[in-house]
Amino acid sequence: MRGLASLGKHSSSPPSSTQPKRKLGDVLADIVKTTGPISVAAYMRQCLTNPESGYYINKDPFGTEGDFITSPEISQMFGELVAIWCITEWTAQRRPQRIRLIELGPGRGTLMRDMLKAFQSFAPFKNTIVDICLVEASPTLRTTQHSTLCDSAATETEDGFSSVTRHGIPIKWYINLKEVPTDVTSFIIAHEFFDALPIHQFEHTQNGWREIMVDYSVRQVKTALSLPGQTRSFDEDPKFHLTVLPYYTPSSKIGPESSPRYKNLPVKSKIEISPESWDVAKELALRISEQRTPKAPTGSGAALVIDYGPAETIPVDTLRAIKGHHFVSPFEEPGTADLSADVDFTALKMVAEQEGNVAVHGAVEQGDWLHALGIGARATVLASQQTTPEGKDRIAKEYHRLVERSGGAMGKIYKVMAFTPRGTPTPVGFGGGVVDQSNDDVE
Ligand code: SAH
């Protein structure tokens, strides 16, 4: 049995050392100086999940005190409605009797906490949950999730950590979705997970597709003593910037050629692609479609992806950095700001449909999806339970922030997409109604 702190000592943790930590910017500058420019994907991966200095590894970035705020952190309504969606989908799929809840990138664990609370009112669903599996790269956030969801200590297992939630459900932590067992039906949630996965950028030049890379140069500063036009360089101020490689690389040959969506774009076009996201989408689709039983011949389970990005077009130039609720340069002080990029929902859909026997629904706008799930009615109930005008006002503000389409609200920018087994009813929120096949339970 190990204490809570042990959640931070999983295999991805750095070995403890008495050496002062080098700044990630210096480490990356040395790499670029030695090997030449690195891909945007490699840069993002280092900035976000470098085991020693990655942004997510050592800090809790959420909330008003942190760098950004997410929908589950804004209101309990969000987690409640995601929970209701899972229940409607479970009912439509003839109530599979053993299910696993999986969340990718659970942050503080707030979404899972609110979902579990909502499930308490639906015993037939709650009783089918055999365990919860959280996929999380950050030891710091694993510890936060553990304290949000559990009272009991965490135990180290062969493939990660495990504990029991306050509601008595076994819970386990993993670093990669591929490690999560596939023996029972999975209901998988990915909220603001895909936008953190690395992207590659390419430009279609006269000479063919070329990768846009991250280069480093030493700042050139004119000094007071220099002759006109002469400069002196200062090595201590690394400057990273994007550069189009003049020659092709294996990834510029393979990436843009991988789909007619990219291949036929005119010269000067730019694209962003995320093979890591494709890999996760494929894993989700296979997990659902390979869970076949006589009563669920096309598979069982569902995945819900909620994130920002265009529903149809290919993302271009969307790499961004956020620190203290403001946009900053992605190239300043690597590892200290959240880096993300728009999710290419069409690419996820294409991969999922091609690799698994799933139907893909959406992407629809978050505001529409939440309305279809009943956020209006839920906000009214919550507001009526408030005893002060401030309380009522707070619920109204939360509601508007989640559903409105402009003014920095999340209703339009954020999209929702679902993968379900082919041949099962269209899910709620994507044009379908509530379907109850309760008299015909699946084993
Ligand atoms: N879903 C949460 C947190 C979103 S932030 C919310 O909406 O509030 C992104 C989350 O994904 C963080 O928990 C981060 O640590 C995790 N993450 C980022 N890259 C990851 C990776 N490659 N593998 C596993 N987890 C990752």
Coordinates of C-alpha atoms and ligand atoms in Angstrom, one line a residue:
M1 CA 0.0 0.0 0.0
R2 CA 1.4 3.4 -0.9
G3 CA 0.3 6.9 0.1
L4 CA -1.2 9.5 -2.2
A5 CA 2.2 11.0 -3.1
S6 CA 3.1 7.7 -4.8
L7 CA 0.7 8.5 -7.6
G8 CA 3.4 10.9 -8.8
K9 CA 6.1 8.2 -8.9
H10 CA 4.9 6.2 -11.8
S11 CA 7.2 5.1 -14.6
S12 CA 7.0 8.4 -16.5
S13 CA 8.4 10.3 -13.5
P14 CA 11.9 11.6 -13.8
P15 CA 14.6 10.0 -11.6
S16 CA 15.2 12.2 -8.5
S17 CA 18.3 14.2 -8.8
T18 CA 20.1 16.9 -6.9
Q19 CA 21.2 18.6 -10.1
P20 CA 19.5 21.9 -10.7
K21 CA 16.8 21.5 -13.4
R22 CA 17.8 22.9 -16.8
K23 CA 15.2 25.1 -18.5
L24 CA 13.3 23.2 -21.2
G25 CA 14.0 26.1 -23.6
D26 CA 17.8 25.5 -23.2
V27 CA 17.4 21.7 -23.6
L28 CA 15.4 22.2 -26.8
A29 CA 17.8 24.8 -28.1
D30 CA 20.7 22.3 -27.7
I31 CA 18.7 19.6 -29.5
V32 CA 17.9 22.0 -32.5
K33 CA 21.5 23.2 -32.6
T34 CA 22.8 19.6 -32.8
T35 CA 20.2 17.9 -35.0
G36 CA 18.6 20.8 -36.9
P37 CA 14.9 22.0 -36.7
I38 CA 12.4 19.7 -35.0
S39 CA 8.8 19.0 -36.0
V40 CA 6.0 21.0 -34.4
A41 CA 4.8 17.7 -33.0
A42 CA 8.1 17.0 -31.3
Y43 CA 8.1 20.5 -29.9
M44 CA 4.6 20.2 -28.6
R45 CA 5.3 16.8 -27.0
Q46 CA 8.3 18.2 -25.2
C47 CA 6.5 21.3 -24.0
L48 CA 3.5 19.5 -22.7
T49 CA 4.7 16.1 -21.4
N50 CA 8.5 16.2 -21.1
P51 CA 8.8 14.0 -17.9
E52 CA 10.9 16.7 -16.2
S53 CA 9.6 20.1 -17.3
G54 CA 6.5 19.4 -19.4
Y55 CA 3.6 21.9 -18.8
Y56 CA 1.2 19.2 -17.6
I57 CA 3.7 17.2 -15.6
N58 CA 4.3 19.4 -12.7
K59 CA 1.3 21.7 -12.3
D60 CA -2.4 22.0 -12.0
P61 CA -3.3 24.5 -14.8
F62 CA -7.0 24.8 -14.3
G63 CA -9.4 27.4 -12.8
T64 CA -9.4 31.1 -12.3
E65 CA -6.0 30.9 -10.5
G66 CA -4.5 28.7 -13.3
D67 CA -4.1 29.3 -17.0
F68 CA -7.4 28.3 -18.4
I69 CA -10.9 27.0 -17.4
T70 CA -12.8 24.1 -19.0
S71 CA -16.5 23.3 -19.2
P72 CA -16.6 20.8 -16.3
E73 CA -14.8 23.4 -14.1
I74 CA -17.4 26.0 -15.0
S75 CA -20.5 24.0 -14.0
Q76 CA -21.6 20.7 -12.5
M77 CA -24.3 20.7 -15.3
F78 CA -21.7 19.7 -17.8
G79 CA -20.8 16.5 -16.1
E80 CA -24.4 15.7 -15.3
L81 CA -25.4 15.9 -18.9
V82 CA -22.5 13.8 -20.1
A83 CA -23.6 11.2 -17.5
I84 CA -27.2 11.4 -18.9
W85 CA -25.9 10.9 -22.4
C86 CA -24.0 7.7 -21.3
I87 CA -27.2 6.4 -19.7
T88 CA -29.3 7.1 -22.8
E89 CA -26.7 5.4 -24.9
W90 CA -26.5 2.4 -22.6
T91 CA -30.3 2.1 -22.7
A92 CA -30.3 2.3 -26.5
Q93 CA -27.7 -0.4 -26.7
R94 CA -29.9 -2.8 -24.7
R95 CA -28.2 -2.2 -21.3
P96 CA -24.9 -4.1 -21.4
Q97 CA -24.5 -5.6 -18.0
R98 CA -20.7 -5.0 -17.5
I99 CA -19.3 -1.7 -18.5
R100 CA -16.0 0.2 -18.0
L101 CA -15.9 4.0 -17.8
I102 CA -12.7 5.4 -19.4
E103 CA -11.7 9.0 -19.4
L104 CA -8.8 10.4 -21.5
G105 CA -7.0 13.4 -19.9
P106 CA -9.3 13.9 -16.9
G107 CA -7.6 17.1 -15.6
R108 CA -8.7 17.6 -12.0
G109 CA -11.2 14.7 -12.1
T110 CA -14.1 17.1 -11.9
L111 CA -16.0 15.8 -14.9
M112 CA -15.8 12.2 -13.6
R113 CA -16.8 13.3 -10.1
D114 CA -19.9 15.0 -11.4
M115 CA -20.8 12.1 -13.6
L116 CA -20.4 9.6 -10.8
K117 CA -22.6 11.8 -8.6
A118 CA -25.3 11.8 -11.3
F119 CA -25.0 8.0 -11.7
Q120 CA -26.0 7.6 -8.1
S121 CA -29.6 8.3 -9.1
F122 CA -29.6 5.6 -11.8
A123 CA -28.9 2.4 -9.9
P124 CA -29.4 0.0 -12.9
F125 CA -26.7 1.8 -14.8
K126 CA -24.4 2.4 -11.8
N127 CA -24.5 -1.3 -10.8
T128 CA -23.1 -2.3 -14.2
I129 CA -19.9 -0.2 -13.8
V130 CA -17.1 -2.8 -13.1
D131 CA -14.4 -0.1 -13.0
I132 CA -13.1 3.3 -14.0
C133 CA -9.9 3.7 -16.0
L134 CA -8.3 7.1 -16.2
V135 CA -5.7 7.8 -18.9
E136 CA -3.4 10.5 -17.6
A137 CA 0.2 11.5 -18.5
S138 CA 0.7 13.9 -15.6
P139 CA 1.8 12.5 -12.2
T140 CA 0.6 15.8 -10.5
L141 CA -2.9 15.5 -12.1
R142 CA -3.1 11.8 -11.3
T143 CA -2.7 12.8 -7.6
T144 CA -5.3 15.6 -7.9
Q145 CA -7.7 13.1 -9.6
H146 CA -7.2 10.6 -6.9
S147 CA -8.0 13.2 -4.1
T148 CA -11.0 14.4 -6.1
L149 CA -12.5 10.9 -6.5
C150 CA -11.2 8.7 -3.7
D151 CA -10.8 8.5 0.1
S152 CA -8.8 5.3 0.1
A153 CA -5.0 5.3 -0.6
A154 CA -3.7 4.3 -4.0
T155 CA -2.0 0.9 -4.6
E156 CA 0.8 0.5 -7.1
T157 CA 0.0 -2.3 -9.6
E158 CA 2.0 -3.8 -12.4
D159 CA 0.6 -1.5 -15.0
G160 CA -0.2 1.7 -13.0
F161 CA -2.1 2.6 -9.9
S162 CA -5.4 1.6 -8.5
S163 CA -7.8 2.7 -5.7
V164 CA -11.5 2.8 -5.0
T165 CA -13.8 5.8 -5.5
R166 CA -16.0 7.3 -2.7
H167 CA -18.9 5.4 -4.3
G168 CA -17.0 2.1 -4.0
I169 CA -16.1 1.6 -7.7
P170 CA -12.6 0.3 -8.5
I171 CA -10.5 2.9 -10.3
K172 CA -7.2 2.6 -12.1
W173 CA -4.7 5.0 -13.8
Y174 CA -2.9 4.4 -17.0
I175 CA -0.6 6.5 -19.2
N176 CA -1.8 5.1 -22.5
L177 CA -5.2 4.0 -23.7
K178 CA -3.6 0.9 -25.3
E179 CA -2.8 -0.4 -21.8
V180 CA -6.5 -0.3 -20.7
P181 CA -8.1 -3.8 -20.7
T182 CA -10.7 -4.5 -23.4
D183 CA -12.6 -7.3 -21.7
V184 CA -15.9 -5.4 -21.2
T185 CA -18.0 -2.7 -22.9
S186 CA -16.3 0.7 -22.7
F187 CA -17.9 4.1 -22.4
I188 CA -15.1 6.5 -23.2
I189 CA -15.0 10.3 -22.6
A190 CA -12.4 12.6 -24.1
H191 CA -13.0 16.2 -23.0
E192 CA -10.3 18.6 -24.2
F193 CA -7.9 15.7 -24.7
F194 CA -7.4 15.7 -28.4
D195 CA -6.4 19.4 -28.6
A196 CA -3.3 18.6 -26.5
L197 CA -2.1 15.8 -28.9
P198 CA 0.9 16.8 -31.1
I199 CA 0.3 18.1 -34.6
H200 CA 2.5 18.3 -37.7
Q201 CA 2.3 21.3 -40.0
F202 CA 2.9 21.2 -43.7
E203 CA 3.0 23.7 -46.6
H204 CA 2.4 22.8 -50.3
T205 CA 5.3 24.6 -52.1
Q206 CA 6.2 24.7 -55.8
N207 CA 8.5 21.8 -55.1
G208 CA 5.9 19.6 -53.3
W209 CA 4.8 19.3 -49.7
R210 CA 7.3 20.5 -47.1
E211 CA 7.1 20.2 -43.3
I212 CA 7.0 23.4 -41.2
M213 CA 9.5 22.9 -38.4
V214 CA 10.6 24.6 -35.2
D215 CA 14.0 26.2 -35.6
Y216 CA 16.1 28.1 -33.1
S217 CA 18.3 31.1 -33.6
V218 CA 20.3 33.3 -31.3
R219 CA 19.0 36.8 -30.8
Q220 CA 21.0 39.3 -32.7
V221 CA 21.2 42.6 -30.7
K222 CA 22.9 45.8 -31.8
T223 CA 25.2 47.0 -29.1
A224 CA 26.1 50.6 -28.4
L225 CA 29.7 50.0 -29.3
S226 CA 29.2 48.2 -32.6
L227 CA 29.9 49.9 -35.9
P228 CA 26.9 50.7 -38.0
G229 CA 25.3 47.5 -39.3
Q230 CA 27.4 45.2 -37.1
T231 CA 25.7 43.0 -34.6
R232 CA 26.7 41.0 -31.6
S233 CA 24.9 37.8 -30.6
F234 CA 23.7 36.9 -27.2
D235 CA 23.4 33.2 -26.6
E236 CA 21.4 33.4 -23.4
D237 CA 18.1 34.4 -25.1
P238 CA 17.0 31.5 -27.3
K239 CA 14.4 32.3 -29.9
F240 CA 12.3 29.6 -31.4
H241 CA 10.4 30.2 -34.6
L242 CA 8.7 28.3 -37.4
T243 CA 10.5 27.6 -40.7
V244 CA 9.6 25.7 -43.8
L245 CA 12.1 23.0 -44.5
P246 CA 13.5 23.4 -48.1
Y247 CA 13.7 19.6 -48.6
Y248 CA 11.3 16.8 -48.2
T249 CA 11.3 14.4 -45.2
P250 CA 9.6 11.0 -44.7
S251 CA 6.7 12.7 -42.9
S252 CA 6.2 15.4 -45.6
K253 CA 6.0 12.5 -48.1
I254 CA 3.6 10.4 -46.1
G255 CA 1.4 12.8 -44.2
P256 CA -0.1 15.1 -46.9
E257 CA -0.2 12.1 -49.3
S258 CA -2.3 10.1 -46.9
S259 CA -5.7 11.5 -48.0
P260 CA -7.2 13.1 -51.0
R261 CA -8.4 15.8 -48.6
Y262 CA -4.8 17.1 -48.4
K263 CA -3.2 15.8 -51.6
N264 CA -5.3 17.8 -54.0
L265 CA -4.9 21.2 -52.2
P266 CA -3.3 24.0 -54.4
V267 CA 0.2 25.3 -54.0
K268 CA 0.6 27.7 -51.0
S269 CA -1.9 25.7 -48.9
K270 CA -1.0 24.8 -45.4
I271 CA -2.4 22.0 -43.3
E272 CA -2.1 20.5 -39.8
I273 CA -2.4 16.8 -39.2
S274 CA -2.2 14.8 -36.0
P275 CA -1.3 11.1 -36.5
E276 CA -1.3 10.7 -32.8
S277 CA -5.0 11.7 -32.7
W278 CA -5.7 9.4 -35.6
D279 CA -4.2 6.6 -33.6
V280 CA -6.4 7.3 -30.6
A281 CA -9.5 7.6 -32.8
K282 CA -8.7 4.2 -34.3
E283 CA -8.2 2.7 -30.8
L284 CA -11.6 4.0 -29.7
A285 CA -13.4 2.7 -32.8
L286 CA -11.8 -0.8 -32.5
R287 CA -12.6 -0.9 -28.8
I288 CA -16.3 -0.4 -29.6
S289 CA -16.6 -2.5 -32.7
E290 CA -14.6 -5.5 -31.4
Q291 CA -16.8 -5.8 -28.3
R292 CA -19.3 -8.2 -30.0
T293 CA -21.8 -10.5 -28.4
P294 CA -24.7 -12.5 -29.9
K295 CA -27.1 -9.7 -28.8
A296 CA -24.7 -6.9 -29.8
P297 CA -23.4 -8.3 -33.2
T298 CA -21.9 -5.0 -34.4
G299 CA -20.1 -4.1 -31.1
S300 CA -20.9 -2.4 -27.8
G301 CA -20.1 0.8 -26.1
A302 CA -19.5 4.4 -27.1
A303 CA -17.0 7.2 -27.3
L304 CA -17.8 10.9 -26.7
V305 CA -15.2 13.5 -27.9
I306 CA -15.7 17.1 -26.9
D307 CA -13.2 19.7 -28.0
Y308 CA -12.6 22.7 -30.1
G309 CA -12.0 22.8 -33.8
P310 CA -13.7 23.0 -37.2
A311 CA -16.4 20.4 -37.9
E312 CA -15.4 20.0 -41.6
T313 CA -12.4 22.1 -42.7
I314 CA -8.7 21.2 -42.1
P315 CA -7.1 23.2 -39.3
V316 CA -4.4 25.7 -40.5
D317 CA -2.0 27.7 -38.3
T318 CA -3.9 26.9 -35.1
L319 CA -1.0 26.1 -32.7
R320 CA -1.6 28.4 -29.7
A321 CA -0.3 28.9 -26.2
I322 CA -2.3 30.1 -23.2
K323 CA -0.9 31.4 -19.9
G324 CA -2.8 33.1 -17.2
H325 CA -6.0 33.2 -19.3
H326 CA -4.2 35.1 -22.1
F327 CA -2.8 34.0 -25.5
V328 CA 1.0 34.1 -25.5
S329 CA 3.7 33.1 -28.1
P330 CA 4.0 29.3 -28.3
F331 CA 7.8 29.8 -28.6
E332 CA 8.4 31.8 -25.4
E333 CA 9.6 29.9 -22.3
P334 CA 8.7 26.4 -23.6
G335 CA 7.0 24.3 -21.0
T336 CA 5.4 27.2 -19.1
A337 CA 2.3 27.7 -21.2
D338 CA -0.5 25.3 -22.3
L339 CA 0.0 24.5 -26.0
S340 CA -2.9 23.2 -28.1
A341 CA -4.3 23.0 -31.6
D342 CA -7.7 22.7 -33.2
V343 CA -9.0 19.2 -33.4
D344 CA -9.7 18.0 -37.0
F345 CA -13.0 16.3 -36.4
T346 CA -13.4 15.2 -40.0
A347 CA -10.1 13.4 -39.8
L348 CA -11.2 11.6 -36.6
K349 CA -14.4 10.6 -38.3
M350 CA -12.6 9.3 -41.4
V351 CA -10.2 7.2 -39.3
A352 CA -12.9 5.8 -37.0
E353 CA -15.1 4.8 -39.9
Q354 CA -12.3 3.3 -41.9
E355 CA -10.7 1.4 -39.0
G356 CA -13.7 0.2 -37.0
N357 CA -17.2 -0.8 -37.6
V358 CA -18.6 2.3 -36.0
A359 CA -21.1 5.0 -36.9
V360 CA -19.7 8.5 -36.3
H361 CA -22.2 11.2 -35.2
G362 CA -21.5 15.0 -35.4
A363 CA -19.5 17.0 -34.9
V364 CA -22.3 19.2 -33.6
E365 CA -22.0 22.4 -31.7
Q366 CA -21.7 22.0 -27.9
G367 CA -24.6 24.5 -27.3
D368 CA -27.0 22.5 -29.5
W369 CA -25.8 19.2 -27.9
L370 CA -26.3 20.5 -24.3
H371 CA -29.8 21.9 -25.3
A372 CA -30.8 18.5 -26.7
L373 CA -29.7 16.8 -23.4
G374 CA -31.8 19.3 -21.4
I375 CA -29.5 21.9 -20.1
G376 CA -32.3 24.5 -20.1
A377 CA -34.5 22.5 -17.7
R378 CA -31.5 21.6 -15.5
A379 CA -30.4 25.2 -15.2
T380 CA -34.0 26.2 -14.2
V381 CA -34.1 23.5 -11.5
L382 CA -30.6 24.5 -10.1
A383 CA -31.5 28.2 -10.2
S384 CA -34.8 27.5 -8.3
Q385 CA -32.8 25.8 -5.6
Q386 CA -30.6 28.9 -5.0
T387 CA -31.7 31.0 -2.1
T388 CA -29.9 34.2 -3.1
P389 CA -30.0 36.5 -6.2
E390 CA -26.2 35.9 -6.5
G391 CA -26.7 32.1 -6.6
K392 CA -29.4 32.4 -9.3
D393 CA -27.1 34.8 -11.3
R394 CA -24.2 32.4 -11.0
I395 CA -26.2 29.5 -12.5
A396 CA -27.4 31.8 -15.3
K397 CA -23.9 32.8 -16.1
E398 CA -22.6 29.2 -16.1
Y399 CA -25.4 28.3 -18.4
H400 CA -24.7 31.1 -20.9
R401 CA -21.0 30.4 -20.8
L402 CA -21.5 26.8 -21.8
V403 CA -24.1 27.3 -24.5
E404 CA -23.9 30.7 -26.1
R405 CA -22.3 31.0 -29.5
S406 CA -20.5 34.3 -29.2
G407 CA -18.8 36.6 -26.7
G408 CA -16.1 34.1 -25.7
A409 CA -18.7 31.5 -24.8
M410 CA -18.2 27.8 -25.6
G411 CA -21.5 26.9 -27.3
K412 CA -20.3 27.2 -30.9
I413 CA -16.5 26.8 -30.8
Y414 CA -16.7 23.5 -28.9
K415 CA -18.0 20.5 -30.8
V416 CA -19.3 17.1 -29.8
M417 CA -18.7 13.9 -31.7
A418 CA -19.7 10.3 -30.8
F419 CA -18.7 6.9 -32.0
T420 CA -21.3 4.1 -31.6
P421 CA -21.6 0.6 -32.9
R422 CA -22.9 0.6 -36.5
G423 CA -26.6 -0.2 -36.7
T424 CA -27.5 1.0 -33.2
P425 CA -30.0 4.0 -32.9
T426 CA -28.8 7.6 -33.5
P427 CA -27.7 8.9 -30.1
V428 CA -29.4 11.7 -28.2
G429 CA -27.9 15.0 -29.0
F430 CA -27.1 14.0 -32.6
G431 CA -30.7 13.9 -33.9
G432 CA -31.9 10.7 -32.1
G433 CA -34.4 10.4 -29.3
V434 CA -34.4 8.3 -26.1
V435 CA -34.6 4.6 -27.0
D436 CA -35.2 2.1 -24.2
Q437 CA -34.6 -1.5 -25.0
S438 CA -34.7 -2.5 -21.4
N439 CA -36.8 -5.7 -21.9
D440 CA -34.1 -7.2 -24.0
D441 CA -30.9 -7.0 -21.9
V442 CA -27.5 -7.8 -23.3
E443 CA -25.3 -10.2 -21.3
Ligands
SAH1 N1 -10.5 16.9 -19.4 C1 -10.1 17.9 -18.5 C2 -8.6 18.3 -18.7 C3 -8.3 18.9 -20.1 S1 -6.6 19.4 -20.2 C4 -11.0 19.1 -18.4 O1 -11.7 19.3 -19.4 O2 -11.0 19.8 -17.5 C5 -5.8 18.0 -21.0 C6 -5.7 16.7 -20.1 O3 -5.0 15.7 -20.9 C7 -4.8 16.9 -18.9 O4 -5.3 16.1 -17.8 C8 -3.4 16.4 -19.4 O5 -2.5 16.1 -18.3 C9 -3.8 15.3 -20.2 N2 -2.9 14.9 -21.3 C10 -2.3 15.7 -22.2 N3 -1.6 15.0 -23.1 C11 -1.7 13.7 -22.7 C12 -1.2 12.5 -23.3 N4 -0.4 12.5 -24.3 N5 -1.5 11.3 -22.6 C13 -2.4 11.3 -21.5 N6 -2.9 12.5 -21.0 C14 -2.6 13.6 -21.6

